[in-house]
Amino acid sequence: MMPDTILEAIDVTKHFGKDAGWPSRAPVVQAVDGVSLQVRRGETLAIVGESGCGKSTLARLLMRLLTPTSGEVLFDGRQISKSRGDELRALRRDMQFIFQDPFSSLNPRMTVARLVGEPLEIHAPDLSASDRRAKVAELLQQVGLRREHADRYPHEFSGGQRQRIGIARALASGPRLIIGDEPVSALDVSVQAQVINLLGDLSRDLGLTLVIIAHDLGVIRHMSDRVAVMYLGRIVEIGKTEDVFSDPKHPYTQALLAAIPSMNGPTADHAATVHGEMPSPSDPPPGCRFHTRCPHAQDLCKIQTPHLSAAQETSHQVACHFADALQRRIPPSNATQKSKTAEARFALYRAATEGGTIAHNTQQDQP
Amino acid sequence: MTLTDLALRFRGQPADVVDRVSLAVKSGEVLCVVGESGCGKSVTAMALMGLLPQQNTVISSGHLTVGHTDLDLTRESLPPSARGNRVAMIFQEPMTSLNPAFRIGNQICETIIRHTGTNSANARAHAKEMLQRVGIANPSQRLREYPHQLSGGMRQRVMIAMALANNPQVLIADEPTTALDVTIQAQILDLIRDLRDETGMSTIMITHDLGVVAEIADRVAVMYAGQVVEQGAVRDVFDNPQHPYTIGLMSAMPGLGLEGKRLAIIPGTVPTISNMPKGCRFRTRCAFATSTCQERPKLRKIAPHHDTACHFAPLEAHIEVSQ
Ligand SMILES: Nc1ncnc2c1ncn2[C@@H]1O[C@H](COP(=O)(O)OP(=O)(O)OP(=O)(O)O)[C@@H](O)[C@H]1O
Ligand SMILES: Nc1ncnc2c1ncn2[C@@H]1O[C@H](COP(=O)(O)OP(=O)(O)OP(=O)(O)O)[C@@H](O)[C@H]1O
Ligand code: SF4
Ligand code: SF4
Ligand SMILES: [Mg+2]
Ligand SMILES: [Mg+2]
């Protein structure tokens, strides 16, 4: 383990349907299969992949909301799969979860003050009632809500505000690490940007470590320092976000990036896109799990599982037999090609929304 | 297909949810309607199809032309015989429009028979061909399956096959790829492009993803709170956006290579129908709003193929911002 590692998974596997009491007929679902990764203190690590590839399962394993079928998870160098009692309580304080769906994750009968105050009752039982109220007000302010919101119920808030309540609740115990499972996916772009900025500010100001699960590659590119790409229960590529986005090495990562709709019109990088769908995790293909869709697959890929290249932990790692031989594919930039006037207009907009002083000329175009 | 001046409200509500919306799509063209959740995209599409519940919908203005048919939407709507035939729709929720109790094959054949009156053997052959065209492997077997046996991506493709089975002149697709993974989305966008090129079908595609718009649209209409605030050729609008809402949406989009920089935002949230501001509906969130904006700005031409509804467009000609 590197000295700055806060959370580590070592060869973690979760197979659902295996631990049933009697031989069950349902096939075993290999949701997560032999995943190892390190999360560094203070970084934002993103986990990306298609629906059903095991992102949520991995997040729950990291949080110890699920027990791995095999493998270990270490928090601060301590094995957490066997934590009980006080140790487990401390773990729950240090690691918090933000859910995708702010609507269903908040108890509708509790006021915001109680929702945010509840973790305080558990993790800081010595706080007096008035100290707790003050702390709740401080938390609400930290996530951009107002003190008077404390007495309202979740249904009185918009989606973005509810996600802020979820974040305030996660912050209440003073965690060192927060795992967000699609924390902004349900939000509209304009509100999503507010929450992304908030999470960025919090991680910087509080030195928080974030693990963010998302399927929106734009969100990931913006938020994360490093990114892990998952396919069918395994990590196929991991590295610094800028490296993975500018020089994707795994054919699946290349396909994902080629499939992002570009703001510059049809990209049609058909050579890199893949066809069909991800196979079922209850019957994964042998060898490289991507071989059924990979345009570069060879016979070896059907037999032998490629492992993440055992380079320096800090470097860009990829699990593909032929990664070095593959043609480099530079993904197109997604930034729009704006004219000078448009650039200036965007700058004007940014300045205005960031508190600039606005002056209107007297005459405006009236149709 | 041309829609002119649609104004629509639900009974008991204080303001129109669709406020004087005009849209036009030529044959062989893809028009995208883009906007955030609740801005009235689906309601507009349902009104085009004549599928809104009549007893609680009040249409106070609106005219629809499809090919040679003219309809005054305040008193008539698209005849059921044209639905699914000349004008087909892919609904936002594929599960709500596929009947879970019937096999895929029976559902597709039923629409084909209803519209063409062909016999069931022909319908079955055509259904199989359509599934093949939308890239479903093993179509004969899929036809015998029930909706729940298919993955989300597969169901969406079945919906598309069903919508396209009768060679519609106009396809209305309501967020056809929103629930899908990007690799599947790319396949479906390819398919819609191919069909447009082959059959000259017109497409109105509803989405909230600006990337999807750039990828597939010829023209785009940006909606905010029931109004079209900007529209035009897609490159004109995206390379040179004029309305503060469009500029805000584009600024708020993550992943455009501005890593590390804070995203510019649109402050606040969309007003509810009971708090709808008069005049420009964006003014409660617009940094540039003045008292002038209490008057509704008309959509006006800013370039040959580009209209916007803002009193102060182009912004740089009317406004200065200092730190
Ligand atoms: N409790 C469970 N029992 C059985 N199978 C499960 C269970 N939880 C998840 N799975 C299966 O494990 C696989 C991985 O699921 P997971 O929820 O981790 O995927 P995901 O990457 O988070 O997908 P999404 O993007 O759709 O949220 C899926 O096939 C899912 O059906
Ligand atoms: N039958 C109805 N009765 C009353 N209000 C309705 C009805 N259908 C829709 N609405 C309201 O009309 C508004 C516009 O809804 P619409 O479904 O058109 O939004 P949308 O733009 O399609 O959003 P989304 O992106 O979430 O699909 C919403 O506020 C919605 O709650
Ligand atoms: S190992 Fe083979 S199948 Fe897997 S990604 Fe590499 S080339 Fe493709
Ligand atoms: S008309 Fe006024 S409120 Fe509306 S977008 Fe333009 S400046 Fe903003
Ligand atoms: Mg998930
Ligand atoms: Mg809708």
PDB file of N, CA and C and ligand atoms in Angstrom, chain A residues 188, chain B residues 10-11 13 17-18 35-45 52-53 56-57 92 174-175 206-208 223 272-273, ligand 2:
ATOM      1  N   ASP A 188     -30.992  18.004 -13.835  1.00  0.00           N
ATOM      2  CA  ASP A 188     -30.874  18.730 -15.091  1.00  0.00           C
ATOM      3  C   ASP A 188     -29.528  19.448 -15.175  1.00  0.00           C
TER       4      ASP A 188
ATOM      5  N   PHE B  10     -53.293  23.031 -18.873  1.00  0.00           N
ATOM      6  CA  PHE B  10     -54.098  22.010 -18.230  1.00  0.00           C
ATOM      7  C   PHE B  10     -55.142  22.715 -17.381  1.00  0.00           C
ATOM      8  N   ARG B  11     -56.355  22.202 -17.393  1.00  0.00           N
ATOM      9  CA  ARG B  11     -57.465  22.812 -16.673  1.00  0.00           C
ATOM     10  C   ARG B  11     -57.079  23.064 -15.221  1.00  0.00           C
ATOM     11  N   GLN B  13     -54.944  25.262 -14.166  1.00  0.00           N
ATOM     12  CA  GLN B  13     -53.624  25.878 -13.980  1.00  0.00           C
ATOM     13  C   GLN B  13     -53.656  27.335 -14.441  1.00  0.00           C
ATOM     14  N   VAL B  17     -48.798  25.721 -20.206  1.00  0.00           N
ATOM     15  CA  VAL B  17     -47.552  24.932 -20.114  1.00  0.00           C
ATOM     16  C   VAL B  17     -46.808  24.951 -21.432  1.00  0.00           C
ATOM     17  N   VAL B  18     -47.547  25.142 -22.514  1.00  0.00           N
ATOM     18  CA  VAL B  18     -46.910  25.335 -23.807  1.00  0.00           C
ATOM     19  C   VAL B  18     -47.395  26.689 -24.299  1.00  0.00           C
ATOM     20  N   GLY B  35     -34.343  20.969 -24.034  1.00  0.00           N
ATOM     21  CA  GLY B  35     -34.706  21.787 -22.880  1.00  0.00           C
ATOM     22  C   GLY B  35     -34.702  20.913 -21.652  1.00  0.00           C
ATOM     23  N   GLU B  36     -34.761  21.557 -20.485  1.00  0.00           N
ATOM     24  CA  GLU B  36     -34.659  20.794 -19.256  1.00  0.00           C
ATOM     25  C   GLU B  36     -35.979  20.137 -18.890  1.00  0.00           C
ATOM     26  N   SER B  37     -35.897  19.253 -17.899  1.00  0.00           N
ATOM     27  CA  SER B  37     -37.052  18.517 -17.430  1.00  0.00           C
ATOM     28  C   SER B  37     -38.217  19.459 -17.123  1.00  0.00           C
ATOM     29  N   GLY B  38     -39.396  19.129 -17.616  1.00  0.00           N
ATOM     30  CA  GLY B  38     -40.585  19.895 -17.287  1.00  0.00           C
ATOM     31  C   GLY B  38     -40.840  21.099 -18.169  1.00  0.00           C
ATOM     32  N   CYS B  39     -40.020  21.326 -19.205  1.00  0.00           N
ATOM     33  CA  CYS B  39     -40.205  22.539 -20.004  1.00  0.00           C
ATOM     34  C   CYS B  39     -41.314  22.381 -21.042  1.00  0.00           C
ATOM     35  N   GLY B  40     -41.901  21.189 -21.140  1.00  0.00           N
ATOM     36  CA  GLY B  40     -43.057  21.031 -22.017  1.00  0.00           C
ATOM     37  C   GLY B  40     -42.770  20.281 -23.311  1.00  0.00           C
ATOM     38  N   LYS B  41     -41.646  19.600 -23.380  1.00  0.00           N
ATOM     39  CA  LYS B  41     -41.283  18.897 -24.612  1.00  0.00           C
ATOM     40  C   LYS B  41     -42.263  17.763 -24.901  1.00  0.00           C
ATOM     41  N   SER B  42     -42.497  16.918 -23.893  1.00  0.00           N
ATOM     42  CA  SER B  42     -43.379  15.769 -24.125  1.00  0.00           C
ATOM     43  C   SER B  42     -44.813  16.216 -24.353  1.00  0.00           C
ATOM     44  N   VAL B  43     -45.249  17.235 -23.613  1.00  0.00           N
ATOM     45  CA  VAL B  43     -46.615  17.720 -23.793  1.00  0.00           C
ATOM     46  C   VAL B  43     -46.805  18.232 -25.224  1.00  0.00           C
ATOM     47  N   THR B  44     -45.809  18.939 -25.746  1.00  0.00           N
ATOM     48  CA  THR B  44     -45.888  19.419 -27.120  1.00  0.00           C
ATOM     49  C   THR B  44     -46.014  18.239 -28.093  1.00  0.00           C
ATOM     50  N   ALA B  45     -45.177  17.206 -27.867  1.00  0.00           N
ATOM     51  CA  ALA B  45     -45.216  16.038 -28.753  1.00  0.00           C
ATOM     52  C   ALA B  45     -46.563  15.336 -28.674  1.00  0.00           C
ATOM     53  N   LEU B  52     -53.316  13.913 -25.911  1.00  0.00           N
ATOM     54  CA  LEU B  52     -53.524  14.432 -24.555  1.00  0.00           C
ATOM     55  C   LEU B  52     -54.970  14.190 -24.140  1.00  0.00           C
ATOM     56  N   PRO B  53     -55.203  13.944 -22.846  1.00  0.00           N
ATOM     57  CA  PRO B  53     -56.580  13.721 -22.402  1.00  0.00           C
ATOM     58  C   PRO B  53     -57.410  14.986 -22.637  1.00  0.00           C
ATOM     59  N   ASN B  56     -59.019  17.396 -19.664  1.00  0.00           N
ATOM     60  CA  ASN B  56     -58.310  18.382 -18.838  1.00  0.00           C
ATOM     61  C   ASN B  56     -57.280  19.205 -19.605  1.00  0.00           C
ATOM     62  N   THR B  57     -57.403  19.218 -20.931  1.00  0.00           N
ATOM     63  CA  THR B  57     -56.462  19.996 -21.735  1.00  0.00           C
ATOM     64  C   THR B  57     -57.211  21.102 -22.465  1.00  0.00           C
ATOM     65  N   GLN B  92     -41.276   8.218 -24.483  1.00  0.00           N
ATOM     66  CA  GLN B  92     -40.155   8.374 -23.563  1.00  0.00           C
ATOM     67  C   GLN B  92     -39.919   7.094 -22.763  1.00  0.00           C
ATOM     68  N   ASP B 174     -39.406  10.783 -28.559  1.00  0.00           N
ATOM     69  CA  ASP B 174     -39.298  11.490 -27.276  1.00  0.00           C
ATOM     70  C   ASP B 174     -38.209  10.839 -26.429  1.00  0.00           C
ATOM     71  N   GLU B 175     -37.064  11.475 -26.356  1.00  0.00           N
ATOM     72  CA  GLU B 175     -35.914  10.982 -25.577  1.00  0.00           C
ATOM     73  C   GLU B 175     -35.640   9.508 -25.858  1.00  0.00           C
ATOM     74  N   ILE B 206     -36.831  14.724 -29.414  1.00  0.00           N
ATOM     75  CA  ILE B 206     -36.821  15.458 -28.155  1.00  0.00           C
ATOM     76  C   ILE B 206     -35.683  14.929 -27.302  1.00  0.00           C
ATOM     77  N   THR B 207     -34.930  15.824 -26.709  1.00  0.00           N
ATOM     78  CA  THR B 207     -33.815  15.388 -25.878  1.00  0.00           C
ATOM     79  C   THR B 207     -33.448  16.507 -24.910  1.00  0.00           C
ATOM     80  N   HIS B 208     -32.671  16.174 -23.869  1.00  0.00           N
ATOM     81  CA  HIS B 208     -32.123  17.275 -23.087  1.00  0.00           C
ATOM     82  C   HIS B 208     -30.605  17.288 -23.187  1.00  0.00           C
ATOM     83  N   MET B 223     -36.095  25.047 -25.809  1.00  0.00           N
ATOM     84  CA  MET B 223     -37.289  25.429 -25.045  1.00  0.00           C
ATOM     85  C   MET B 223     -36.937  25.727 -23.604  1.00  0.00           C
ATOM     86  N   THR B 272     -42.231  26.928 -11.154  1.00  0.00           N
ATOM     87  CA  THR B 272     -43.377  26.045 -11.341  1.00  0.00           C
ATOM     88  C   THR B 272     -44.465  26.817 -12.079  1.00  0.00           C
ATOM     89  N   ILE B 273     -45.429  26.076 -12.589  1.00  0.00           N
ATOM     90  CA  ILE B 273     -46.456  26.697 -13.431  1.00  0.00           C
ATOM     91  C   ILE B 273     -47.254  27.751 -12.635  1.00  0.00           C
TER      92      ILE B 273
HETATM   93  N1  LIG C   2     -51.642  15.477 -17.833  1.00  0.00           N
HETATM   94  C1  LIG C   2     -51.057  16.481 -17.169  1.00  0.00           C
HETATM   95  N2  LIG C   2     -51.744  17.229 -16.283  1.00  0.00           N
HETATM   96  C2  LIG C   2     -51.160  18.254 -15.639  1.00  0.00           C
HETATM   97  N3  LIG C   2     -49.866  18.626 -15.791  1.00  0.00           N
HETATM   98  C3  LIG C   2     -49.125  17.920 -16.641  1.00  0.00           C
HETATM   99  C4  LIG C   2     -49.679  16.808 -17.378  1.00  0.00           C
HETATM  100  N4  LIG C   2     -48.690  16.294 -18.169  1.00  0.00           N
HETATM  101  C5  LIG C   2     -47.590  17.044 -17.933  1.00  0.00           C
HETATM  102  N5  LIG C   2     -47.848  18.023 -17.026  1.00  0.00           N
HETATM  103  C6  LIG C   2     -46.914  19.066 -16.591  1.00  0.00           C
HETATM  104  O1  LIG C   2     -46.533  19.829 -17.712  1.00  0.00           O
HETATM  105  C7  LIG C   2     -45.189  20.227 -17.622  1.00  0.00           C
HETATM  106  C8  LIG C   2     -44.422  19.853 -18.856  1.00  0.00           C
HETATM  107  O2  LIG C   2     -44.268  18.445 -18.856  1.00  0.00           O
HETATM  108  P1  LIG C   2     -43.528  17.636 -19.990  1.00  0.00           P
HETATM  109  O3  LIG C   2     -43.747  16.193 -19.684  1.00  0.00           O
HETATM  110  O4  LIG C   2     -43.915  18.126 -21.319  1.00  0.00           O
HETATM  111  O5  LIG C   2     -42.014  18.003 -19.721  1.00  0.00           O
HETATM  112  P2  LIG C   2     -40.731  17.519 -20.520  1.00  0.00           P
HETATM  113  O6  LIG C   2     -40.133  18.744 -21.098  1.00  0.00           O
HETATM  114  O7  LIG C   2     -41.090  16.413 -21.439  1.00  0.00           O
HETATM  115  O8  LIG C   2     -39.806  17.001 -19.336  1.00  0.00           O
HETATM  116  P3  LIG C   2     -38.871  15.709 -19.231  1.00  0.00           P
HETATM  117  O9  LIG C   2     -37.557  16.134 -19.813  1.00  0.00           O
HETATM  118  O10 LIG C   2     -38.764  15.500 -17.755  1.00  0.00           O
HETATM  119  O11 LIG C   2     -39.526  14.590 -19.960  1.00  0.00           O
HETATM  120  C9  LIG C   2     -44.643  19.608 -16.352  1.00  0.00           C
HETATM  121  O12 LIG C   2     -44.623  20.572 -15.340  1.00  0.00           O
HETATM  122  C10 LIG C   2     -45.613  18.506 -16.055  1.00  0.00           C
HETATM  123  O13 LIG C   2     -45.675  18.259 -14.673  1.00  0.00           O
END
